[in-house]
Coordinates of C-alpha atoms in Angstrom, one line a residue:
Chain A
M1 CA 0.0 -0.2 0.0
A2 CA 1.3 3.5 -1.4
T3 CA 1.8 6.3 1.6
T4 CA 0.3 9.1 1.3
H5 CA 3.3 10.8 0.2
E6 CA 4.0 8.8 -2.4
Q7 CA 0.4 9.2 -3.6
I8 CA 0.5 12.7 -4.6
D9 CA 4.0 12.3 -5.8
N10 CA 2.4 10.1 -8.2
E11 CA -0.5 12.3 -9.2
V12 CA 2.0 14.8 -9.3
K13 CA 4.7 13.6 -11.9
T14 CA 1.5 11.7 -13.8
N15 CA -1.1 14.3 -14.9
D16 CA 0.2 17.5 -16.8
I17 CA -2.1 19.5 -14.9
V18 CA -3.4 18.5 -11.6
L19 CA -5.5 20.3 -9.1
F20 CA -6.0 19.3 -6.1
M21 CA -9.3 21.4 -4.7
K22 CA -11.9 20.3 -2.5
G23 CA -15.1 19.1 -3.8
T24 CA -14.5 18.5 -7.6
A25 CA -13.8 19.8 -11.1
D26 CA -17.3 19.2 -11.7
M27 CA -18.7 20.5 -7.7
P28 CA -16.4 22.5 -6.5
M29 CA -16.6 22.5 -2.0
C30 CA -15.0 25.8 -1.7
G31 CA -15.1 29.1 -3.3
F32 CA -11.1 29.5 -3.5
S33 CA -10.9 25.6 -5.6
G34 CA -13.4 26.9 -8.1
R35 CA -12.5 30.3 -8.9
T36 CA -9.1 27.7 -9.5
V37 CA -11.2 25.4 -11.8
Q38 CA -12.7 28.2 -14.3
I39 CA -9.1 29.5 -15.1
L40 CA -8.2 26.3 -15.7
Q41 CA -11.3 25.8 -17.6
H42 CA -11.4 29.3 -19.5
L43 CA -8.2 28.2 -20.9
G44 CA -9.8 25.2 -22.0
V45 CA -6.5 23.0 -20.5
P46 CA -7.4 19.7 -19.9
F47 CA -6.1 18.8 -16.2
K48 CA -7.1 16.2 -12.9
D49 CA -8.8 17.5 -10.3
V50 CA -8.6 15.2 -6.7
N51 CA -10.5 15.9 -4.3
V52 CA -9.3 16.1 -0.9
L53 CA -12.1 16.3 1.0
A54 CA -12.4 12.9 0.4
D55 CA -9.3 11.5 2.1
E56 CA -8.6 13.2 5.7
A57 CA -4.6 11.7 5.0
L58 CA -4.9 13.6 2.0
R59 CA -6.1 16.7 2.8
N60 CA -3.1 17.1 5.1
G61 CA -1.2 15.4 3.0
I62 CA -0.6 17.9 0.4
K63 CA 0.3 20.7 2.4
E64 CA 3.3 19.3 4.0
Y65 CA 3.9 17.9 0.7
T66 CA 4.3 21.5 -0.4
N67 CA 5.2 23.5 2.8
W68 CA 2.0 25.5 1.7
P69 CA -0.8 25.4 4.0
T70 CA -4.1 26.1 1.8
I71 CA -6.1 24.2 -0.5
P72 CA -6.4 23.7 -4.0
Q73 CA -2.6 23.5 -5.1
L74 CA -2.1 24.0 -8.4
Y75 CA 0.4 21.6 -9.8
I76 CA 2.0 21.5 -13.4
K77 CA 4.3 19.0 -14.9
G78 CA 5.2 18.1 -11.7
E79 CA 5.8 21.7 -10.0
F80 CA 3.9 23.7 -7.3
V81 CA 3.0 26.9 -9.0
G82 CA 0.9 28.5 -6.3
G83 CA -2.8 28.5 -4.3
S84 CA -6.0 29.9 -5.8
D85 CA -4.5 33.6 -5.3
I86 CA -1.4 32.6 -7.2
V87 CA -2.9 31.3 -10.3
M88 CA -5.4 34.2 -10.3
E89 CA -2.9 36.6 -10.2
M90 CA -0.6 34.7 -13.1
F91 CA -3.8 34.4 -14.8
Q92 CA -4.4 38.3 -15.1
S93 CA -1.7 39.3 -16.2
G94 CA -0.7 36.2 -18.9
E95 CA 1.7 34.2 -17.2
L96 CA -0.3 31.4 -16.8
K97 CA -0.9 30.8 -20.3
K98 CA 2.6 31.5 -20.6
L99 CA 3.7 29.1 -18.3
L100 CA 1.4 26.6 -20.5
D101 CA 3.1 26.8 -23.2
E102 CA 6.4 27.1 -22.2
K103 CA 5.4 24.0 -20.4
G104 CA 3.9 22.1 -24.0
V105 CA 0.3 21.8 -22.1
A106 CA -2.0 24.4 -23.7
Chain B
M1 CA -12.2 30.6 15.7
A2 CA -11.8 34.3 13.9
M3 CA -9.0 36.5 13.9
S4 CA -9.0 40.7 13.9
A5 CA -7.2 42.3 11.1
Q6 CA -4.9 43.7 13.4
D7 CA -3.4 40.0 14.9
I8 CA -3.1 39.4 11.2
E9 CA -0.8 42.6 10.5
R10 CA 1.2 42.2 14.2
F11 CA 2.0 38.1 13.0
I12 CA 2.8 39.3 9.8
K13 CA 4.8 42.2 10.9
E14 CA 6.2 40.6 13.2
G15 CA 7.9 37.6 11.0
I16 CA 8.6 40.2 7.9
P17 CA 9.3 43.2 9.9
D18 CA 10.5 45.7 6.7
A19 CA 6.7 44.5 6.0
S20 CA 4.1 47.0 5.0
V21 CA 0.7 45.1 5.3
E22 CA -2.5 46.5 4.3
I23 CA -5.5 44.1 5.8
R24 CA -9.5 44.5 4.4
D25 CA -12.4 42.6 6.0
L26 CA -13.4 41.3 2.5
A27 CA -17.2 40.3 3.7
G28 CA -17.3 42.2 6.9
D29 CA -17.8 39.2 8.8
G30 CA -14.3 38.4 10.3
N31 CA -13.2 35.8 8.9
H32 CA -12.3 36.3 5.2
Y33 CA -9.9 38.9 4.7
A34 CA -7.3 40.3 1.7
A35 CA -4.1 41.1 2.6
N36 CA -1.4 42.7 0.8
V37 CA 2.1 42.6 1.9
I38 CA 4.9 44.5 0.5
S39 CA 8.1 43.6 1.9
P40 CA 11.9 44.6 0.2
T41 CA 12.8 41.1 1.5
F42 CA 10.9 39.2 -1.1
K43 CA 13.4 40.7 -3.5
G44 CA 14.3 37.5 -5.4
M45 CA 12.1 35.6 -4.6
N46 CA 8.9 33.5 -6.7
R47 CA 5.6 34.1 -6.0
V48 CA 5.1 31.1 -3.9
Q49 CA 8.5 31.9 -1.9
Q50 CA 6.7 34.7 -1.3
H51 CA 3.7 33.5 0.0
Q52 CA 5.5 30.9 2.0
L53 CA 6.9 33.4 4.0
V54 CA 3.7 34.7 5.0
Y55 CA 2.2 32.0 5.9
A56 CA 5.5 30.9 8.1
A57 CA 4.4 34.2 9.5
L58 CA 1.1 33.4 10.6
K59 CA 3.0 29.8 12.3
G60 CA 0.2 27.3 11.1
R61 CA -2.7 29.3 11.7
M62 CA -3.0 29.7 7.7
G63 CA -5.4 27.1 6.8
G64 CA -6.8 26.7 10.3
E65 CA -7.8 29.4 12.3
L66 CA -7.8 31.9 9.1
H67 CA -9.3 30.3 6.8
A68 CA -9.9 33.0 4.0
L69 CA -6.9 35.2 3.5
A70 CA -6.5 36.1 0.7
L71 CA -3.1 37.1 0.2
Q72 CA -0.4 39.8 -2.7
T73 CA 2.5 39.8 -2.1
S74 CA 5.1 42.2 -4.0
T75 CA 8.7 44.3 -3.6
P76 CA 8.1 47.5 -3.0
Q77 CA 9.4 48.6 -6.6
E78 CA 7.2 46.5 -8.5

């Protein structure tokens, strides 16, 4: 049985874009998560959503994994990009689109 | 548990003494805040590192007591 850390590591490394969030992309359970989903959908990029509310170990584990205390958390090509504030700021400045282009996942 | 804007500002300034901190209560409920933190200490750090520094100053309260703190960070030149 994989540890929580291994489970997270696997999600981050095997998906081009993965969003750890509260709820699902179809039904976000928190405004910050919902806002981040909207940005990704607006940019039209496919992403994997992982619902941390479905697993308490995951909910705590993801905070330790990146030393980041809040959810959502966006990872692109294995790299932590930020939470909803950073994603919003990068979206508005065009940096997010640029990053996606650079990583070849847009 | 709610935190006051003054507490948030005090914690951030204790952790980052050269920071200028502006807190707004977004919903008027003492639970949803926005913070704008400007500090020369942020220079050379990316956004994630800047936010992590603010979270460190809040000593574990972020994500717990403080559920909703919309954060913006920058250096004075920006």
